[in-house]
PDB file of C-alpha atoms in Angstrom:
ATOM      1  CA  MET S 192       0.000   0.000   0.000  1.00  0.00           C
ATOM      2  CA  THR S 193       1.422   3.375  -0.934  1.00  0.00           C
ATOM      3  CA  GLU S 194       0.444   6.796   0.287  1.00  0.00           C
ATOM      4  CA  LYS S 195      -0.569   9.198  -2.476  1.00  0.00           C
ATOM      5  CA  LYS S 196      -0.222  12.922  -2.649  1.00  0.00           C
ATOM      6  CA  THR S 197      -3.136  15.114  -3.585  1.00  0.00           C
ATOM      7  CA  VAL S 198      -2.910  18.177  -5.744  1.00  0.00           C
ATOM      8  CA  PRO S 199      -5.626  20.776  -6.356  1.00  0.00           C
ATOM      9  CA  SER S 200      -7.411  20.730  -9.679  1.00  0.00           C
ATOM     10  CA  VAL S 201      -6.444  22.103 -13.054  1.00  0.00           C
ATOM     11  CA  GLY S 202      -8.508  25.187 -13.688  1.00  0.00           C
ATOM     12  CA  LYS S 203      -8.463  28.244 -15.864  1.00  0.00           C
ATOM     13  CA  ASN S 204     -10.412  30.019 -13.149  1.00  0.00           C
ATOM     14  CA  ALA S 205      -8.854  28.238 -10.204  1.00  0.00           C
ATOM     15  CA  GLU S 206      -8.748  30.211  -6.968  1.00  0.00           C
ATOM     16  CA  GLN S 207      -5.075  29.460  -6.356  1.00  0.00           C
ATOM     17  CA  HIS S 208      -2.826  30.547  -9.215  1.00  0.00           C
ATOM     18  CA  THR S 209       0.277  28.500  -8.597  1.00  0.00           C
ATOM     19  CA  SER S 210       2.618  26.773 -11.002  1.00  0.00           C
ATOM     20  CA  PRO S 211       3.450  23.080 -10.886  1.00  0.00           C
ATOM     21  CA  ALA S 212       6.850  24.022  -9.470  1.00  0.00           C
ATOM     22  CA  HIS S 213       5.288  25.455  -6.336  1.00  0.00           C
ATOM     23  CA  ASN S 214       2.024  24.004  -5.097  1.00  0.00           C
ATOM     24  CA  PRO S 215       1.537  24.270  -1.322  1.00  0.00           C
ATOM     25  CA  SER S 216      -1.420  21.867  -1.349  1.00  0.00           C
ATOM     26  CA  SER S 217       0.460  18.981  -2.934  1.00  0.00           C
ATOM     27  CA  ASP S 218       1.482  17.364   0.383  1.00  0.00           C
ATOM     28  CA  THR S 219      -2.042  16.664   1.642  1.00  0.00           C
ATOM     29  CA  GLY S 220      -2.646  12.980   2.321  1.00  0.00           C
ATOM     30  CA  ALA S 221      -5.130  10.987   0.258  1.00  0.00           C
ATOM     31  CA  ASN S 222      -6.475   7.481   0.074  1.00  0.00           C
ATOM     32  CA  PRO S 223      -3.866   4.725  -0.418  1.00  0.00           C
ATOM     33  CA  ALA S 224      -3.575   3.107  -3.837  1.00  0.00           C
ATOM     34  CA  LYS S 225      -4.393  -0.567  -4.154  1.00  0.00           C
ATOM     35  CA  LYS S 226      -1.769  -3.096  -5.115  1.00  0.00           C
ATOM     36  CA  ILE S 227      -2.611  -4.396  -8.563  1.00  0.00           C
ATOM     37  CA  SER S 228      -2.096  -7.959  -9.740  1.00  0.00           C
ATOM     38  CA  SER S 229       0.394  -8.247 -12.596  1.00  0.00           C
ATOM     39  CA  ASP S 230      -1.285 -11.228 -14.291  1.00  0.00           C
ATOM     40  CA  THR S 231      -4.175  -9.190 -15.710  1.00  0.00           C
ATOM     41  CA  THR S 232      -4.504  -6.231 -18.038  1.00  0.00           C
ATOM     42  CA  ASP S 233      -6.821  -3.335 -17.294  1.00  0.00           C
ATOM     43  CA  VAL S 234      -9.900  -2.122 -19.122  1.00  0.00           C
ATOM     44  CA  HIS S 235     -10.299   1.510 -18.098  1.00  0.00           C
ATOM     45  CA  PHE S 236     -13.863   2.835 -18.428  1.00  0.00           C
ATOM     46  CA  VAL S 237     -14.057   6.634 -18.091  1.00  0.00           C
ATOM     47  CA  MET S 238     -17.658   7.216 -17.010  1.00  0.00           C
ATOM     48  CA  GLN S 239     -19.823   9.961 -15.528  1.00  0.00           C
ATOM     49  CA  GLY S 240     -23.476  10.814 -16.093  1.00  0.00           C
ATOM     50  CA  LYS S 241     -22.913  14.567 -15.935  1.00  0.00           C
ATOM     51  CA  GLY S 242     -21.692  16.112 -19.173  1.00  0.00           C
ATOM     52  CA  GLY S 243     -18.924  18.654 -19.528  1.00  0.00           C
ATOM     53  CA  VAL S 244     -17.040  17.799 -16.352  1.00  0.00           C
ATOM     54  CA  GLY S 245     -13.777  16.573 -17.893  1.00  0.00           C
ATOM     55  CA  LYS S 246     -14.255  12.942 -18.942  1.00  0.00           C
ATOM     56  CA  THR S 247     -12.421  13.348 -22.234  1.00  0.00           C
ATOM     57  CA  THR S 248      -9.661  15.362 -20.564  1.00  0.00           C
ATOM     58  CA  ILE S 249      -9.205  12.483 -18.125  1.00  0.00           C
ATOM     59  CA  ALA S 250      -9.371   9.860 -20.877  1.00  0.00           C
ATOM     60  CA  SER S 251      -6.782  11.692 -22.972  1.00  0.00           C
ATOM     61  CA  LEU S 252      -4.396  12.160 -20.032  1.00  0.00           C
ATOM     62  CA  LEU S 253      -4.744   8.533 -18.972  1.00  0.00           C
ATOM     63  CA  SER S 254      -4.259   7.350 -22.561  1.00  0.00           C
ATOM     64  CA  GLN S 255      -1.128   9.462 -22.993  1.00  0.00           C
ATOM     65  CA  TYR S 256       0.365   8.120 -19.782  1.00  0.00           C
ATOM     66  CA  LEU S 257      -0.385   4.487 -20.628  1.00  0.00           C
ATOM     67  CA  LYS S 258       0.857   4.859 -24.204  1.00  0.00           C
ATOM     68  CA  ASP S 259       4.114   6.257 -22.850  1.00  0.00           C
ATOM     69  CA  GLN S 260       4.459   2.967 -20.956  1.00  0.00           C
ATOM     70  CA  ASP S 261       3.054   0.773 -23.733  1.00  0.00           C
ATOM     71  CA  PRO S 262       2.503   2.244 -27.224  1.00  0.00           C
ATOM     72  CA  GLN S 263       0.058  -0.587 -27.996  1.00  0.00           C
ATOM     73  CA  THR S 264      -2.464   0.619 -25.428  1.00  0.00           C
ATOM     74  CA  LEU S 265      -5.857   0.578 -27.143  1.00  0.00           C
ATOM     75  CA  CYS S 266      -7.934   3.782 -26.968  1.00  0.00           C
ATOM     76  CA  ILE S 267     -11.641   3.646 -27.775  1.00  0.00           C
ATOM     77  CA  ASP S 268     -14.025   6.588 -28.164  1.00  0.00           C
ATOM     78  CA  ALA S 269     -17.483   5.270 -27.264  1.00  0.00           C
ATOM     79  CA  ASP S 270     -19.255   8.628 -27.018  1.00  0.00           C
ATOM     80  CA  PRO S 271     -22.031   8.651 -29.645  1.00  0.00           C
ATOM     81  CA  VAL S 272     -22.828  12.354 -29.170  1.00  0.00           C
ATOM     82  CA  ASN S 273     -19.553  14.194 -28.581  1.00  0.00           C
ATOM     83  CA  ALA S 274     -16.673  12.014 -29.752  1.00  0.00           C
ATOM     84  CA  SER S 275     -13.952  14.287 -28.384  1.00  0.00           C
ATOM     85  CA  LEU S 276     -11.323  11.615 -27.794  1.00  0.00           C
ATOM     86  CA  SER S 277     -11.325  11.059 -31.548  1.00  0.00           C
ATOM     87  CA  ASP S 278      -9.799  14.555 -31.883  1.00  0.00           C
ATOM     88  CA  PHE S 279      -6.558  13.249 -30.333  1.00  0.00           C
ATOM     89  CA  LYS S 280      -5.240  11.663 -33.512  1.00  0.00           C
ATOM     90  CA  ALA S 281      -1.862  10.795 -31.994  1.00  0.00           C
ATOM     91  CA  LEU S 282      -3.619   8.393 -29.611  1.00  0.00           C
ATOM     92  CA  ASP S 283      -4.967   6.479 -32.608  1.00  0.00           C
ATOM     93  CA  PRO S 284      -8.429   6.148 -31.043  1.00  0.00           C
ATOM     94  CA  PHE S 285     -10.987   3.723 -32.440  1.00  0.00           C
ATOM     95  CA  PHE S 286     -14.547   5.089 -32.647  1.00  0.00           C
ATOM     96  CA  LEU S 287     -17.132   2.607 -31.418  1.00  0.00           C
ATOM     97  CA  PRO S 288     -20.503   4.197 -30.441  1.00  0.00           C
ATOM     98  CA  ILE S 289     -21.898   1.447 -28.226  1.00  0.00           C
ATOM     99  CA  VAL S 290     -25.143   3.259 -27.319  1.00  0.00           C
ATOM    100  CA  GLU S 291     -27.882   4.116 -29.817  1.00  0.00           C
ATOM    101  CA  ASN S 292     -31.223   5.732 -28.974  1.00  0.00           C
ATOM    102  CA  GLY S 293     -30.585   5.412 -25.255  1.00  0.00           C
ATOM    103  CA  GLU S 294     -29.778   1.691 -25.338  1.00  0.00           C
ATOM    104  CA  VAL S 295     -26.635  -0.375 -25.704  1.00  0.00           C
ATOM    105  CA  ASN S 296     -26.323  -1.730 -29.212  1.00  0.00           C
ATOM    106  CA  GLN S 297     -25.492  -5.329 -28.375  1.00  0.00           C
ATOM    107  CA  ARG S 298     -23.809  -6.104 -31.695  1.00  0.00           C
ATOM    108  CA  ILE S 299     -21.498  -3.103 -31.383  1.00  0.00           C
ATOM    109  CA  PHE S 300     -20.805  -3.980 -27.754  1.00  0.00           C
ATOM    110  CA  ASP S 301     -19.925  -7.503 -28.893  1.00  0.00           C
ATOM    111  CA  GLU S 302     -17.331  -5.906 -31.165  1.00  0.00           C
ATOM    112  CA  LEU S 303     -15.962  -3.963 -28.182  1.00  0.00           C
ATOM    113  CA  VAL S 304     -15.525  -7.153 -26.166  1.00  0.00           C
ATOM    114  CA  GLU S 305     -13.776  -8.838 -29.115  1.00  0.00           C
ATOM    115  CA  LYS S 306     -11.349  -5.930 -29.405  1.00  0.00           C
ATOM    116  CA  ILE S 307     -10.606  -6.160 -25.678  1.00  0.00           C
ATOM    117  CA  ALA S 308     -10.055  -9.902 -25.960  1.00  0.00           C
ATOM    118  CA  GLU S 309      -7.791  -9.583 -29.000  1.00  0.00           C
ATOM    119  CA  THR S 310      -5.312  -7.203 -27.410  1.00  0.00           C
ATOM    120  CA  PRO S 311      -2.964  -8.203 -24.585  1.00  0.00           C
ATOM    121  CA  HIS S 312      -2.575  -4.522 -23.745  1.00  0.00           C
ATOM    122  CA  ASP S 313      -4.486  -2.107 -21.532  1.00  0.00           C
ATOM    123  CA  VAL S 314      -7.624  -0.489 -22.960  1.00  0.00           C
ATOM    124  CA  VAL S 315      -9.043   2.999 -22.320  1.00  0.00           C
ATOM    125  CA  ILE S 316     -12.723   3.594 -23.134  1.00  0.00           C
ATOM    126  CA  ASP S 317     -14.085   7.151 -23.126  1.00  0.00           C
ATOM    127  CA  SER S 318     -17.880   7.018 -22.764  1.00  0.00           C
ATOM    128  CA  GLY S 319     -20.214   9.988 -22.989  1.00  0.00           C
ATOM    129  CA  ALA S 320     -22.780  11.280 -20.517  1.00  0.00           C
ATOM    130  CA  SER S 321     -25.598   9.782 -22.593  1.00  0.00           C
ATOM    131  CA  THR S 322     -23.856   6.415 -22.415  1.00  0.00           C
ATOM    132  CA  PHE S 323     -23.543   6.325 -18.621  1.00  0.00           C
ATOM    133  CA  LEU S 324     -26.865   4.881 -17.461  1.00  0.00           C
ATOM    134  CA  PRO S 325     -27.401   2.415 -20.335  1.00  0.00           C
ATOM    135  CA  LEU S 326     -23.830   1.170 -19.993  1.00  0.00           C
ATOM    136  CA  THR S 327     -23.863   0.765 -16.197  1.00  0.00           C
ATOM    137  CA  GLU S 328     -27.159  -1.133 -16.439  1.00  0.00           C
ATOM    138  CA  TYR S 329     -25.904  -3.337 -19.265  1.00  0.00           C
ATOM    139  CA  LEU S 330     -22.671  -4.150 -17.486  1.00  0.00           C
ATOM    140  CA  SER S 331     -24.377  -5.011 -14.188  1.00  0.00           C
ATOM    141  CA  ASN S 332     -27.128  -7.209 -15.688  1.00  0.00           C
ATOM    142  CA  GLY S 333     -25.188  -9.211 -18.241  1.00  0.00           C
ATOM    143  CA  PRO S 334     -22.235 -11.625 -18.440  1.00  0.00           C
ATOM    144  CA  VAL S 335     -19.639  -8.964 -19.284  1.00  0.00           C
ATOM    145  CA  TYR S 336     -17.780  -9.059 -15.969  1.00  0.00           C
ATOM    146  CA  SER S 337     -17.509 -12.847 -15.964  1.00  0.00           C
ATOM    147  CA  ILE S 338     -16.260 -12.739 -19.554  1.00  0.00           C
ATOM    148  CA  LEU S 339     -13.625 -10.154 -18.656  1.00  0.00           C
ATOM    149  CA  ARG S 340     -12.490 -12.301 -15.725  1.00  0.00           C
ATOM    150  CA  SER S 341     -12.240 -15.373 -17.948  1.00  0.00           C
ATOM    151  CA  ILE S 342      -9.854 -13.578 -20.317  1.00  0.00           C
ATOM    152  CA  LYS S 343      -7.889 -12.004 -17.437  1.00  0.00           C
ATOM    153  CA  ARG S 344      -9.103  -8.451 -17.940  1.00  0.00           C
ATOM    154  CA  ARG S 345      -9.762  -6.266 -14.910  1.00  0.00           C
ATOM    155  CA  PRO S 346     -12.376  -3.467 -15.191  1.00  0.00           C
ATOM    156  CA  VAL S 347     -11.292  -0.128 -13.743  1.00  0.00           C
ATOM    157  CA  PHE S 348     -13.841   2.682 -13.577  1.00  0.00           C
ATOM    158  CA  HIS S 349     -12.663   6.282 -13.707  1.00  0.00           C
ATOM    159  CA  THR S 350     -15.183   8.880 -12.605  1.00  0.00           C
ATOM    160  CA  VAL S 351     -14.944  12.561 -11.809  1.00  0.00           C
ATOM    161  CA  ILE S 352     -16.286  14.735  -8.992  1.00  0.00           C
ATOM    162  CA  ALA S 353     -16.680  18.390  -9.933  1.00  0.00           C
ATOM    163  CA  GLY S 354     -17.431  21.302  -7.636  1.00  0.00           C
ATOM    164  CA  GLY S 355     -20.137  23.949  -7.683  1.00  0.00           C
ATOM    165  CA  PRO S 356     -23.489  23.149  -9.317  1.00  0.00           C
ATOM    166  CA  SER S 357     -22.060  19.957 -10.831  1.00  0.00           C
ATOM    167  CA  GLN S 358     -21.077  18.429  -7.494  1.00  0.00           C
ATOM    168  CA  LEU S 359     -24.397  16.785  -6.633  1.00  0.00           C
ATOM    169  CA  HIS S 360     -24.794  15.305 -10.123  1.00  0.00           C
ATOM    170  CA  THR S 361     -21.263  13.918 -10.188  1.00  0.00           C
ATOM    171  CA  LEU S 362     -21.632  12.445  -6.693  1.00  0.00           C
ATOM    172  CA  GLN S 363     -24.775  10.706  -7.901  1.00  0.00           C
ATOM    173  CA  GLY S 364     -22.747   9.260 -10.761  1.00  0.00           C
ATOM    174  CA  LEU S 365     -20.147   8.002  -8.290  1.00  0.00           C
ATOM    175  CA  ASN S 366     -22.902   6.422  -6.198  1.00  0.00           C
ATOM    176  CA  THR S 367     -24.297   4.630  -9.250  1.00  0.00           C
ATOM    177  CA  LEU S 368     -20.883   3.151 -10.038  1.00  0.00           C
ATOM    178  CA  LEU S 369     -20.370   2.042  -6.441  1.00  0.00           C
ATOM    179  CA  GLU S 370     -23.766   0.329  -6.435  1.00  0.00           C
ATOM    180  CA  THR S 371     -23.440  -1.406  -9.814  1.00  0.00           C
ATOM    181  CA  ALA S 372     -19.740  -2.249 -10.163  1.00  0.00           C
ATOM    182  CA  PRO S 373     -18.628  -5.630  -8.786  1.00  0.00           C
ATOM    183  CA  GLU S 374     -16.515  -5.689  -5.653  1.00  0.00           C
ATOM    184  CA  ASP S 375     -13.420  -6.792  -7.551  1.00  0.00           C
ATOM    185  CA  ALA S 376     -13.644  -3.832  -9.934  1.00  0.00           C
ATOM    186  CA  ASP S 377     -11.575  -0.818  -8.938  1.00  0.00           C
ATOM    187  CA  ILE S 378     -12.669   2.802  -9.091  1.00  0.00           C
ATOM    188  CA  VAL S 379     -10.334   5.728  -9.721  1.00  0.00           C
ATOM    189  CA  LEU S 380     -11.754   9.002  -8.441  1.00  0.00           C
ATOM    190  CA  TRP S 381     -10.692  12.246 -10.100  1.00  0.00           C
ATOM    191  CA  ILE S 382     -11.291  15.528  -8.242  1.00  0.00           C
ATOM    192  CA  ASN S 383     -11.866  18.312 -10.769  1.00  0.00           C
ATOM    193  CA  GLU S 384     -12.562  21.971 -10.041  1.00  0.00           C
ATOM    194  CA  TYR S 385     -11.730  22.792 -13.640  1.00  0.00           C
ATOM    195  CA  HIS S 386     -13.104  25.827 -15.532  1.00  0.00           C
ATOM    196  CA  GLY S 387     -14.612  27.472 -12.472  1.00  0.00           C
ATOM    197  CA  PHE S 388     -16.885  24.618 -11.354  1.00  0.00           C
ATOM    198  CA  GLY S 389     -16.009  25.694  -7.804  1.00  0.00           C
ATOM    199  CA  LYS S 390     -14.491  23.904  -4.848  1.00  0.00           C
ATOM    200  CA  VAL S 391     -15.580  20.376  -4.010  1.00  0.00           C
ATOM    201  CA  LEU S 392     -17.158  20.796  -0.569  1.00  0.00           C
ATOM    202  CA  ASP S 393     -18.070  18.470   2.262  1.00  0.00           C
ATOM    203  CA  ARG S 394     -21.570  18.483   3.788  1.00  0.00           C
ATOM    204  CA  ASP S 395     -20.635  21.341   6.128  1.00  0.00           C
ATOM    205  CA  GLY S 396     -19.555  23.521   3.238  1.00  0.00           C
ATOM    206  CA  ASN S 397     -15.841  23.114   3.900  1.00  0.00           C
ATOM    207  CA  PRO S 398     -13.526  22.782   0.889  1.00  0.00           C
ATOM    208  CA  ASP S 399     -12.379  19.288   1.843  1.00  0.00           C
ATOM    209  CA  TRP S 400     -13.543  16.511  -0.495  1.00  0.00           C
ATOM    210  CA  GLU S 401     -12.005  13.855   1.787  1.00  0.00           C
ATOM    211  CA  ASN S 402     -14.798  14.479   4.314  1.00  0.00           C
ATOM    212  CA  ILE S 403     -17.598  13.766   1.844  1.00  0.00           C
ATOM    213  CA  GLN S 404     -19.400  10.782   3.357  1.00  0.00           C
ATOM    214  CA  ILE S 405     -19.633   8.651   0.227  1.00  0.00           C
ATOM    215  CA  ILE S 406     -15.881   9.029  -0.340  1.00  0.00           C
ATOM    216  CA  LYS S 407     -14.974   8.228   3.267  1.00  0.00           C
ATOM    217  CA  ALA S 408     -17.298   5.220   3.393  1.00  0.00           C
ATOM    218  CA  ASN S 409     -15.922   3.681   0.199  1.00  0.00           C
ATOM    219  CA  LYS S 410     -12.238   4.443   0.635  1.00  0.00           C
ATOM    220  CA  ASP S 411     -11.265   0.795   0.128  1.00  0.00           C
ATOM    221  CA  ARG S 412     -12.977   0.681  -3.261  1.00  0.00           C
ATOM    222  CA  PHE S 413     -10.701   3.313  -4.769  1.00  0.00           C
ATOM    223  CA  ARG S 414      -7.564   2.211  -6.560  1.00  0.00           C
ATOM    224  CA  ALA S 415      -6.451   5.842  -6.540  1.00  0.00           C
ATOM    225  CA  VAL S 416      -7.701   9.375  -5.997  1.00  0.00           C
ATOM    226  CA  ILE S 417      -6.246  11.906  -8.419  1.00  0.00           C
ATOM    227  CA  CYS S 418      -6.452  15.659  -7.972  1.00  0.00           C
ATOM    228  CA  LEU S 419      -5.255  17.634 -10.954  1.00  0.00           C
ATOM    229  CA  PRO S 420      -2.736  20.438 -10.242  1.00  0.00           C
ATOM    230  CA  THR S 421      -3.865  24.044  -9.937  1.00  0.00           C
ATOM    231  CA  LEU S 422      -2.522  26.148 -12.798  1.00  0.00           C
ATOM    232  CA  ASN S 423      -2.049  29.872 -13.302  1.00  0.00           C
ATOM    233  CA  ALA S 424      -4.958  30.927 -15.489  1.00  0.00           C
ATOM    234  CA  GLN S 425      -2.888  33.254 -17.695  1.00  0.00           C
ATOM    235  CA  THR S 426       0.082  30.977 -18.311  1.00  0.00           C
ATOM    236  CA  TYR S 427       0.009  27.286 -17.366  1.00  0.00           C
ATOM    237  CA  GLY S 428      -3.776  27.129 -17.412  1.00  0.00           C
ATOM    238  CA  GLU S 429      -4.065  28.757 -20.813  1.00  0.00           C
ATOM    239  CA  ASP S 430      -1.385  26.489 -22.267  1.00  0.00           C
ATOM    240  CA  PHE S 431      -3.173  23.417 -20.913  1.00  0.00           C
ATOM    241  CA  ARG S 432      -6.531  24.597 -22.271  1.00  0.00           C
ATOM    242  CA  GLU S 433      -5.012  25.189 -25.720  1.00  0.00           C
ATOM    243  CA  VAL S 434      -3.456  21.712 -25.831  1.00  0.00           C
ATOM    244  CA  MET S 435      -6.780  20.093 -24.945  1.00  0.00           C
ATOM    245  CA  THR S 436      -8.748  22.275 -27.360  1.00  0.00           C
ATOM    246  CA  LYS S 437      -6.423  21.400 -30.241  1.00  0.00           C
ATOM    247  CA  GLY S 438      -6.573  17.678 -29.466  1.00  0.00           C
ATOM    248  CA  MET S 439      -2.818  17.493 -29.041  1.00  0.00           C
ATOM    249  CA  THR S 440      -0.770  15.266 -26.782  1.00  0.00           C
ATOM    250  CA  PHE S 441       1.899  16.803 -24.592  1.00  0.00           C
ATOM    251  CA  GLU S 442       4.538  15.072 -26.717  1.00  0.00           C
ATOM    252  CA  GLU S 443       3.185  16.738 -29.858  1.00  0.00           C
ATOM    253  CA  ALA S 444       2.879  20.142 -28.214  1.00  0.00           C
ATOM    254  CA  THR S 445       6.470  20.163 -26.956  1.00  0.00           C
ATOM    255  CA  LYS S 446       8.094  19.277 -30.281  1.00  0.00           C
ATOM    256  CA  PRO S 447       9.622  21.921 -32.605  1.00  0.00           C
ATOM    257  CA  GLY S 448       7.073  23.260 -35.041  1.00  0.00           C
ATOM    258  CA  SER S 449       4.098  22.506 -32.779  1.00  0.00           C
ATOM    259  CA  GLY S 450       2.982  26.132 -32.761  1.00  0.00           C
ATOM    260  CA  PHE S 451       3.754  26.547 -29.051  1.00  0.00           C
ATOM    261  CA  LYS S 452       6.525  28.986 -28.146  1.00  0.00           C
ATOM    262  CA  LEU S 453       9.546  27.995 -26.085  1.00  0.00           C
ATOM    263  CA  MET S 454       8.227  29.266 -22.745  1.00  0.00           C
ATOM    264  CA  ALA S 455       4.855  27.626 -23.309  1.00  0.00           C
ATOM    265  CA  GLN S 456       6.594  24.350 -24.142  1.00  0.00           C
ATOM    266  CA  ALA S 457       8.630  24.570 -20.931  1.00  0.00           C
ATOM    267  CA  ARG S 458       5.424  25.100 -18.939  1.00  0.00           C
ATOM    268  CA  LEU S 459       3.734  22.178 -20.688  1.00  0.00           C
ATOM    269  CA  ARG S 460       6.640  19.890 -19.796  1.00  0.00           C
ATOM    270  CA  GLU S 461       6.225  20.914 -16.148  1.00  0.00           C
ATOM    271  CA  ILE S 462       2.489  20.236 -16.288  1.00  0.00           C
ATOM    272  CA  TRP S 463       2.966  16.817 -17.881  1.00  0.00           C
ATOM    273  CA  ASN S 464       5.644  15.786 -15.379  1.00  0.00           C
ATOM    274  CA  ARG S 465       3.288  16.629 -12.520  1.00  0.00           C
ATOM    275  CA  LEU S 466       0.359  14.869 -14.156  1.00  0.00           C
ATOM    276  CA  LYS S 467       2.430  11.745 -14.789  1.00  0.00           C
ATOM    277  CA  GLU S 468       3.321  11.638 -11.112  1.00  0.00           C
ATOM    278  CA  GLU S 469      -0.369  11.750 -10.181  1.00  0.00           C
ATOM    279  CA  ILE S 470      -1.551   9.284 -12.826  1.00  0.00           C
ATOM    280  CA  SER S 471       1.162   6.793 -11.855  1.00  0.00           C
ATOM    281  CA  ASN S 472      -1.008   5.986  -8.811  1.00  0.00           C
ATOM    282  CA  VAL S 473      -3.477   4.262 -11.150  1.00  0.00           C
ATOM    283  CA  GLN S 474      -0.959   1.464 -11.728  1.00  0.00           C
TER     284      GLN S 474
END
């Protein structure tokens, strides 16, 4: 068991404007990461029923990290409405819209399972808000989990808690995953106060997500808790936003001819080094 560090969230409008080189909140303790068996590969589902809270940002960051470790990591964009992961061409994402008209298309889902079975590498699946409820229901009521176990694939669910008006909705999404995911499936919780959502507050209105009851009560279910680093809105934050908007990886953005100037590239390298440190807790 290892102790993880927490870092405040990435945010253009974040209250603290600090750079990755100096973040006073980065030493706060968080939930310990689980030890992961080495005889299975992971199927990472990025899921949340609330739209616009950073699922594709999370999926792209996770995919970049895993592809740095293993270039054969398979990335799948399963969002039928807003296929944003498909914008990240360097990740070579495969578009597979598994939900149609509010229901899982079983034939397309069959194709997803075959792709998972065919690759001995980790898989990242970015699902949209409209996919969340049909997919959680389909996964919990069918044979998918037993099939994944039989081919030595371990489901890992990534979900995000946002602050402000989105907090209640995202906590409801977390609760749905906790209720429907099997006990041997891990959950990675991302704390995101990005783009001015506001602080993630406990029930007493204190800016301390660790005291939220559902998080405290399910601490053992979390493989990791990741808090994205606070960025200066005019420099680091703007550079990060531009990278995400352009659908670029950090590797692309920091190469000559990327369109980013030297100082921006230096800031992006700092951001990516900090993010890699946080995401490493997933493994």
